[in-house]
Amino acid sequence: MYQVTRNNSDMYGLKYIPSIEPQFSNVHDWTNLCEGIKVQREFSDANREELLKQFLKIRDKCKCIVEIGVARNAPDESSTGIFLDNKLTETVYIGIDIESKTFLNSVADNIYTIQADSKYKNKVIKLMKELNLDSIDFLFIDGFHSVLQVLFDWSYAEFVSPFGIIGMHDTNAHPGPYTIFDAIDEKIFTKTKYCLGNNDWGISFIEKKVDNSKDR
Ligand SMILES: C[S@@+](CC[C@H](N)C(=O)[O-])C[C@H]1O[C@@H](n2cnc3c(N)ncnc32)[C@H](O)[C@@H]1O
C-alpha cells in the first residue's frame, strides 16, 4: 500500500519512524489511497460495537480515558458517545480537539475537554496531574490522520497503564494510522485490526503484553 521508509526510532513502542515521502506527504491526512474506501458513516456501527467491546473489558478499573478528536459526529454515531454513555461516573474523560467541545464539559460527571492541537500533550498531562491521575487507561486516537500528527498522538502511549488499551480509528487507509499501526512493536504490544474491507475506515486496538519476567 504505502511505500514506507523506516527511520531509526527513539519513540516508545515503535520499531521505526515511518515516512511516506516522497510518494506522499507526511503532513497530509488524506491520500488517493483513501479514495478506494466508500463508507456510509464515518464511525460505523461495527466500529462502535468493537470499541464498546474493548472498553467494557476494562471499564470497572478505568480511571482515565483520553480521546484525541472529539464528538464530530452525534453521540449515537461517534466514539465519544460510546465513552460518555458507558463510563462510570467516577472515571475521568479528557477529550482534546482543535474545535471547542465545551458543550460536553461536566465537572459532576468528570467530563473535561481541552481545545488545542493534540501535539500539546503537556495540556492533557497538566490536567491529569490536577485531577490526581498519573496514567491513561483508555487512549483513543481519532484526530488528524497525517503521519506526523499520529506520531505525536502515539507519544501519549507511554502514559498508558499496564492493563490499558489504545484504540486507533481509520487504520484501513489513512496515512498516519495505517503506517503507525504497522510500526508498533509486537514485542511490547498485541495489536489487532477490525472492520477491514472497502466499506469501513477501520479500527484497531493495541494492548501491552503482560510482562511475566518478574514472576520467574
Ligand atoms: C474524524 S473526527 C472524529 C471525532 C470523534 N472521534 C467522533 O467519533 O466523532 C476528527 C476530530 O479531530 C479533530 N482534530 C483535527 N485535527 C486535530 C488536531 N491536530 N488536534 C486535535 N484534534 C484535531 C477535528 O476537529 C475532529 O473533531
Tab-separated table of C-alpha atoms and ligand atoms in Angstrom:
chain	number	residue	atom	x	y	z
A	1	MET	CA	0.000	0.000	0.000
A	2	TYR	CA	2.283	2.853	1.216
A	3	GLN	CA	5.966	2.833	0.323
A	4	VAL	CA	7.357	3.380	3.794
A	5	THR	CA	10.879	4.475	4.684
A	6	ARG	CA	11.790	3.111	8.110
A	7	ASN	CA	13.818	5.654	10.076
A	8	ASN	CA	15.545	4.802	13.360
A	9	SER	CA	13.154	5.103	16.273
A	10	ASP	CA	13.727	6.620	19.689
A	11	MET	CA	9.974	6.652	20.303
A	12	TYR	CA	8.424	4.383	22.907
A	13	GLY	CA	6.780	1.327	21.367
A	14	LEU	CA	7.686	1.947	17.715
A	15	LYS	CA	10.074	-0.303	15.786
A	16	TYR	CA	10.810	2.553	13.370
A	17	ILE	CA	9.587	6.032	12.484
A	18	PRO	CA	7.641	5.754	9.228
A	19	SER	CA	7.872	8.256	6.397
A	20	ILE	CA	5.791	8.055	3.201
A	21	GLU	CA	7.737	10.762	1.386
A	22	PRO	CA	8.387	11.244	-1.496
A	23	GLN	CA	5.386	9.058	-2.599
A	24	PHE	CA	3.028	11.166	-0.444
A	25	SER	CA	3.328	13.890	2.186
A	26	ASN	CA	3.840	13.179	5.892
A	27	VAL	CA	1.704	16.201	6.803
A	28	HIS	CA	-1.466	15.414	4.866
A	29	ASP	CA	-4.240	13.319	6.382
A	30	TRP	CA	-5.579	12.055	3.053
A	31	THR	CA	-4.030	10.363	0.032
A	32	ASN	CA	-5.602	8.965	-3.112
A	33	LEU	CA	-5.331	5.513	-1.482
A	34	CYS	CA	-8.207	6.618	0.789
A	35	GLU	CA	-10.458	7.088	-2.229
A	36	GLY	CA	-10.971	3.338	-2.706
A	37	ILE	CA	-12.983	3.220	0.526
A	38	LYS	CA	-16.656	4.192	0.454
A	39	VAL	CA	-18.389	4.438	3.793
A	40	GLN	CA	-21.985	5.072	4.799
A	41	ARG	CA	-20.929	6.551	8.121
A	42	GLU	CA	-17.616	7.970	9.302
A	43	PHE	CA	-17.800	5.956	12.536
A	44	SER	CA	-19.719	2.815	11.625
A	45	ASP	CA	-21.961	0.708	13.843
A	46	ALA	CA	-19.321	-2.030	13.602
A	47	ASN	CA	-16.666	0.436	14.845
A	48	ARG	CA	-18.909	1.369	17.777
A	49	GLU	CA	-19.538	-2.299	18.571
A	50	GLU	CA	-15.797	-3.121	18.646
A	51	LEU	CA	-14.986	0.000	20.674
A	52	LEU	CA	-17.666	-0.842	23.233
A	53	LYS	CA	-16.439	-4.437	23.493
A	54	GLN	CA	-12.881	-3.241	24.174
A	55	PHE	CA	-13.945	-0.538	26.615
A	56	LEU	CA	-16.115	-2.934	28.632
A	57	LYS	CA	-13.070	-5.178	29.178
A	58	ILE	CA	-11.550	-2.528	31.469
A	59	ARG	CA	-14.462	-0.262	32.351
A	60	ASP	CA	-14.581	-1.166	36.034
A	61	LYS	CA	-10.908	-0.340	36.638
A	62	CYS	CA	-10.680	2.511	34.134
A	63	LYS	CA	-9.823	5.740	35.957
A	64	CYS	CA	-8.918	7.854	32.947
A	65	ILE	CA	-9.952	7.983	29.282
A	66	VAL	CA	-8.103	10.293	26.883
A	67	GLU	CA	-9.721	10.812	23.490
A	68	ILE	CA	-7.926	12.678	20.692
A	69	GLY	CA	-10.558	14.008	18.257
A	70	VAL	CA	-13.905	14.521	19.970
A	71	ALA	CA	-17.585	14.322	19.001
A	72	ARG	CA	-17.557	15.438	15.393
A	73	ASN	CA	-20.496	13.107	14.962
A	74	ALA	CA	-23.672	12.760	17.027
A	75	PRO	CA	-23.384	10.725	20.257
A	76	ASP	CA	-25.030	7.662	18.683
A	77	GLU	CA	-22.660	7.829	15.687
A	78	SER	CA	-19.352	8.563	17.397
A	79	SER	CA	-16.628	7.139	19.582
A	80	THR	CA	-17.236	9.912	22.119
A	81	GLY	CA	-20.820	8.699	22.667
A	82	ILE	CA	-19.540	5.211	23.496
A	83	PHE	CA	-17.245	6.571	26.220
A	84	LEU	CA	-19.680	9.060	27.728
A	85	ASP	CA	-22.675	6.710	27.680
A	86	ASN	CA	-20.786	3.782	29.185
A	87	LYS	CA	-18.134	5.112	31.543
A	88	LEU	CA	-18.600	5.015	35.304
A	89	THR	CA	-19.319	8.480	36.703
A	90	GLU	CA	-16.034	8.447	38.638
A	91	THR	CA	-13.994	7.684	35.505
A	92	VAL	CA	-12.427	10.876	34.183
A	93	TYR	CA	-12.892	11.552	30.469
A	94	ILE	CA	-10.489	14.059	28.875
A	95	GLY	CA	-11.082	14.941	25.233
A	96	ILE	CA	-8.712	17.086	23.184
A	97	ASP	CA	-9.780	18.683	19.904
A	98	ILE	CA	-8.814	21.790	17.908
A	99	GLU	CA	-12.504	22.746	17.956
A	100	SER	CA	-14.323	23.765	21.130
A	101	LYS	CA	-16.211	20.845	22.698
A	102	THR	CA	-17.103	22.628	25.944
A	103	PHE	CA	-20.773	21.672	25.475
A	104	LEU	CA	-19.709	18.251	26.793
A	105	ASN	CA	-17.990	19.535	29.949
A	106	SER	CA	-19.393	18.474	33.306
A	107	VAL	CA	-17.349	18.520	36.495
A	108	ALA	CA	-20.069	16.478	38.240
A	109	ASP	CA	-19.745	13.759	35.592
A	110	ASN	CA	-15.939	14.023	35.359
A	111	ILE	CA	-16.025	15.102	31.706
A	112	TYR	CA	-13.370	17.600	30.585
A	113	THR	CA	-12.427	18.871	27.148
A	114	ILE	CA	-9.400	20.853	26.028
A	115	GLN	CA	-9.434	22.975	22.891
A	116	ALA	CA	-5.945	22.501	21.456
A	117	ASP	CA	-3.891	20.702	18.866
A	118	SER	CA	-3.212	17.207	20.227
A	119	LYS	CA	0.530	17.808	19.873
A	120	TYR	CA	0.254	19.926	23.055
A	121	LYS	CA	0.309	16.812	25.200
A	122	ASN	CA	1.511	18.889	28.177
A	123	LYS	CA	-2.004	20.387	28.442
A	124	VAL	CA	-3.507	16.928	28.913
A	125	ILE	CA	-0.787	15.844	31.339
A	126	LYS	CA	-1.244	19.064	33.374
A	127	LEU	CA	-4.998	18.447	33.678
A	128	MET	CA	-4.367	14.806	34.611
A	129	LYS	CA	-1.996	15.947	37.395
A	130	GLU	CA	-4.599	18.424	38.693
A	131	LEU	CA	-7.055	15.531	38.831
A	132	ASN	CA	-4.518	13.243	40.562
A	133	LEU	CA	-4.195	10.927	37.585
A	134	ASP	CA	-0.801	9.607	36.570
A	135	SER	CA	-1.776	7.253	33.769
A	136	ILE	CA	-4.263	6.779	30.935
A	137	ASP	CA	-6.317	3.577	30.939
A	138	PHE	CA	-8.043	4.019	27.582
A	139	LEU	CA	-6.388	6.140	24.872
A	140	PHE	CA	-8.361	6.682	21.677
A	141	ILE	CA	-6.670	8.313	18.663
A	142	ASP	CA	-9.044	9.803	16.079
A	143	GLY	CA	-7.827	13.333	15.337
A	144	PHE	CA	-5.835	14.461	12.299
A	145	HIS	CA	-4.626	11.450	10.322
A	146	SER	CA	-1.263	12.545	8.900
A	147	VAL	CA	1.863	10.536	9.640
A	148	LEU	CA	3.404	13.370	11.674
A	149	GLN	CA	0.275	14.055	13.730
A	150	VAL	CA	-0.333	10.395	14.559
A	151	LEU	CA	3.306	10.153	15.664
A	152	PHE	CA	2.574	12.978	18.140
A	153	ASP	CA	-0.604	11.173	19.180
A	154	TRP	CA	1.199	7.864	19.627
A	155	SER	CA	3.559	9.599	22.098
A	156	TYR	CA	0.670	9.560	24.633
A	157	ALA	CA	1.134	5.746	24.685
A	158	GLU	CA	3.960	5.989	27.208
A	159	PHE	CA	1.366	7.163	29.767
A	160	VAL	CA	-0.927	4.171	29.206
A	161	SER	CA	-1.242	1.909	32.238
A	162	PRO	CA	-0.073	-1.734	32.075
A	163	PHE	CA	-3.667	-3.006	31.614
A	164	GLY	CA	-4.621	-0.068	29.400
A	165	ILE	CA	-5.942	-0.170	25.839
A	166	ILE	CA	-5.075	2.062	22.902
A	167	GLY	CA	-7.609	2.403	20.073
A	168	MET	CA	-6.983	3.974	16.695
A	169	HIS	CA	-9.629	4.764	14.108
A	170	ASP	CA	-9.028	4.919	10.330
A	171	THR	CA	-6.413	2.187	10.162
A	172	ASN	CA	-7.592	0.863	6.767
A	173	ALA	CA	-6.195	3.638	4.532
A	174	HIS	CA	-5.393	6.996	6.157
A	175	PRO	CA	-1.632	7.546	6.041
A	176	GLY	CA	-0.950	8.213	9.739
A	177	PRO	CA	-2.984	5.460	11.418
A	178	TYR	CA	-2.120	2.930	8.673
A	179	THR	CA	1.659	3.377	8.888
A	180	ILE	CA	1.947	3.904	12.644
A	181	PHE	CA	-0.096	0.731	13.257
A	182	ASP	CA	2.470	-1.237	11.245
A	183	ALA	CA	5.357	0.391	13.139
A	184	ILE	CA	4.065	-0.620	16.591
A	185	ASP	CA	6.452	-3.081	18.199
A	186	GLU	CA	4.914	-6.552	18.571
A	187	LYS	CA	7.485	-7.375	21.267
A	188	ILE	CA	5.726	-4.855	23.538
A	189	PHE	CA	2.146	-4.867	22.251
A	190	THR	CA	-0.509	-7.128	20.807
A	191	LYS	CA	-2.248	-5.274	18.010
A	192	THR	CA	-5.349	-6.213	16.030
A	193	LYS	CA	-7.209	-4.582	13.161
A	194	TYR	CA	-11.014	-4.792	12.974
A	195	CYS	CA	-13.584	-3.793	10.350
A	196	LEU	CA	-11.350	-4.447	7.350
A	197	GLY	CA	-12.599	-4.002	3.775
A	198	ASN	CA	-13.568	-1.239	1.418
A	199	ASN	CA	-16.682	-0.023	3.177
A	200	ASP	CA	-15.253	0.957	6.561
A	201	TRP	CA	-12.401	3.231	7.696
A	202	GLY	CA	-11.275	0.505	10.087
A	203	ILE	CA	-10.466	0.453	13.771
A	204	SER	CA	-7.616	-1.135	15.715
A	205	PHE	CA	-6.799	-1.944	19.303
A	206	ILE	CA	-3.422	-2.285	20.915
A	207	GLU	CA	-2.623	-3.722	24.337
A	208	LYS	CA	0.596	-4.100	26.262
A	209	LYS	CA	1.832	-7.668	26.506
A	210	VAL	CA	1.922	-8.915	30.072
A	211	ASP	CA	5.481	-8.960	31.411
A	212	ASN	CA	5.820	-12.261	33.280
A	213	SER	CA	9.594	-11.996	33.619
A	214	LYS	CA	9.351	-10.684	37.213
A	215	ASP	CA	7.420	-13.826	38.240
A	216	ARG	CA	10.279	-16.092	37.212
B	1	LIG	C1	-12.754	12.190	12.401
B	1	LIG	S1	-13.268	13.316	13.660
B	1	LIG	C2	-13.532	12.158	14.950
B	1	LIG	C3	-14.195	12.671	16.169
B	1	LIG	C4	-14.744	11.608	17.130
B	1	LIG	N1	-13.819	10.535	17.395
B	1	LIG	C5	-16.065	11.075	16.618
B	1	LIG	O1	-16.237	9.856	16.515
B	1	LIG	O2	-16.950	11.888	16.344
B	1	LIG	C6	-11.727	14.086	13.951
B	1	LIG	C7	-11.710	15.170	15.002
B	1	LIG	O3	-10.359	15.557	15.212
B	1	LIG	C8	-10.253	16.943	15.369
B	1	LIG	N2	-8.895	17.350	15.012
B	1	LIG	C9	-8.383	17.579	13.791
B	1	LIG	N3	-7.087	17.924	13.870
B	1	LIG	C10	-6.757	17.881	15.196
B	1	LIG	C11	-5.571	18.140	15.926
B	1	LIG	N4	-4.458	18.490	15.317
B	1	LIG	N5	-5.606	18.013	17.274
B	1	LIG	C12	-6.758	17.665	17.912
B	1	LIG	N6	-7.909	17.406	17.258
B	1	LIG	C13	-7.918	17.520	15.925
B	1	LIG	C14	-11.353	17.502	14.471
B	1	LIG	O4	-11.739	18.790	14.902
B	1	LIG	C15	-12.454	16.456	14.612
B	1	LIG	O5	-13.370	16.787	15.642
